[in-house]
Amino acid sequence: MTAATARTYLGYEALIRRFNLRVPPLRRVFMATERTIETHARTSDGDERIELPLQRLSDTESLVGQLTFALKREHLNLTVLGALFERDEALTTVQEWLREKPSSRYSRTAGHLATWLTGHQFDYTLPPGSPRVSLLDEDEYVTGPGVSDPKFGVINNVLGNQAFSPLVRRTDKLTTLLNEGLADKVKAALSTIEPEMLSRAADYLYLSETRSTYNIENEIPDNNRAAKFRRLLESAGEPGALSEEQLCQWQNQIVSPLVAEHQYRSVQNWLSRSGRPRNIADFIPPAPDQVGLMMEGVAAVAASGSTGEFDPVLAAACASFGLVYVHPFLDGNGRLHRFLLHHLLRQSGFTPAGVVLPLSSRMLKQLERYSTLLKSYSRPRTAQLEYLLDSDSGTILVKSAQPRWLYAYFDATEVCEFILDCCKLCVEEDLLSEVLYLRAHDETVKALESWLDMRQSQLNTLIDVIVQGNGTLSNRKRKLAEGLTDEQLLKVEATVSEHFAAYIDSRALT
């Protein structure tokens, strides 16, 4: 084997291969090579391959060496560690490591995590004077309130708990978005809009958000369902914990009475896209016996956004995506997950009462990115399962285990970046764009009514369609100007173009 091809896997990837762990593939893999320089390669889908010079590494073979590398050099991966610490060999190795190096930061971290993840108890006493160590570096991760483990001298500052713990890395993009001061931008934007205009803009945004959340799922709700969802949006932010009873009440308002549920699901559900073979599942959520504990973890993360323990947008992002990943109901999970974003943002004070940010509209405009975030969780987990699916009779038998570590832990960094992006665009573009539209509409109506005799509803429709056509009415829609001469229509188009020029220009830039 040549120097160009000789590779030794390191850290988590080495542990996965050594124990044949059935876990989602790593997005970031380290390898040791005989090259003398460090190289980084990124695939088109964002996966990283990092090659390190072998001569700079001390132990690339032993289990302790691989664990040390993973804990020291890689992002914390509780899924891999959860699978690993189910193996007796791994637990025995950690026990020996603690005995041989009781003061080691990494042996203590491994012992703490093995206990935290599995409940296994080690024969160990912390040497006097050993410094406390934090599980996550606050410069690299968004952290939760630290919980001290005196046995190992480790401060566990992950977000959430054993049943649900998202990981949020402080990437350059995330840091930049957090430093935008989006909450202040929301308040500043709203302060410049007179109350009557803001009320009209909010009315449209509620309508837009309602339509978009159904459009994401290729549904067109009837007037009754749309009205119920809007009323639910208007009630978002009311005080109270995210309990099973509360979520059931919301689910009942979102779905048809025929599929209303009064508790979390007690059966295994799954998702399949239309057009796929009927015996293949796109996503198999956690087993029913895990749902309650996972949702308690989701609720704890959600609450941290209102208490100030966690940035409110990040808390809302992690909790809302956590809900759709857990899929606690047989129907309505997607709409409920998007509603939860609004509820938590308003509950934390990020969004003031009476105003809704058109987040679903933004998701609809970035549907591929949104879908990718959902699939990045669902696909690799479902791929680890063996199952029998009978779509015709509506049953699924999951033959393999569905351990907690497969579902409870995930990297939520890109989810948080996405929701921060959506909030930023909603504030800087969508809200102000709607106000700009309404002001232009008022000026246009005022100018046209001085000479044009047309029913208000017909005039509103005509203006809207001309704006959609960037200042012109297509021949196909000429009937909307029935009763107007060609000269009069040109005058209407010119008036609309004059007053909507700024709006049309701003829309062309988005």
CSV table of N, CA and C in Angstrom, one decimal, residues 180-191 350 427:
chain,number,residue,atom,x,y,z
A,180,GLU,N,-26.6,39.8,15.3
A,180,GLU,CA,-27.4,40.7,14.5
A,180,GLU,C,-28.4,41.5,15.4
A,181,GLY,N,-28.7,40.9,16.6
A,181,GLY,CA,-29.6,41.6,17.5
A,181,GLY,C,-31.0,41.6,16.9
A,182,LEU,N,-31.5,40.4,16.5
A,182,LEU,CA,-32.8,40.3,15.8
A,182,LEU,C,-34.0,40.8,16.6
A,183,ALA,N,-33.9,40.5,17.9
A,183,ALA,CA,-35.0,40.9,18.8
A,183,ALA,C,-35.2,42.4,18.7
A,184,ASP,N,-34.1,43.1,18.8
A,184,ASP,CA,-34.1,44.6,18.8
A,184,ASP,C,-34.6,45.1,17.4
A,185,LYS,N,-34.2,44.3,16.3
A,185,LYS,CA,-34.6,44.7,15.0
A,185,LYS,C,-36.1,44.6,14.8
A,186,VAL,N,-36.7,43.5,15.5
A,186,VAL,CA,-38.1,43.4,15.4
A,186,VAL,C,-38.8,44.6,16.0
A,187,LYS,N,-38.4,45.0,17.2
A,187,LYS,CA,-39.0,46.1,17.9
A,187,LYS,C,-38.8,47.4,17.2
A,188,ALA,N,-37.6,47.6,16.6
A,188,ALA,CA,-37.3,48.8,15.9
A,188,ALA,C,-38.2,48.9,14.6
A,189,ALA,N,-38.3,47.8,13.9
A,189,ALA,CA,-39.1,47.8,12.7
A,189,ALA,C,-40.6,48.1,13.0
A,190,LEU,N,-41.1,47.5,14.1
A,190,LEU,CA,-42.5,47.8,14.4
A,190,LEU,C,-42.8,49.2,15.0
A,191,SER,N,-41.7,49.8,15.6
A,191,SER,CA,-41.9,51.1,16.1
A,191,SER,C,-42.1,52.2,15.0
A,350,PHE,N,-39.7,37.6,21.9
A,350,PHE,CA,-39.0,37.9,20.7
A,350,PHE,C,-40.0,38.6,19.7
A,427,VAL,N,-38.0,39.9,9.2
A,427,VAL,CA,-37.9,41.3,9.8
A,427,VAL,C,-37.5,42.3,8.8
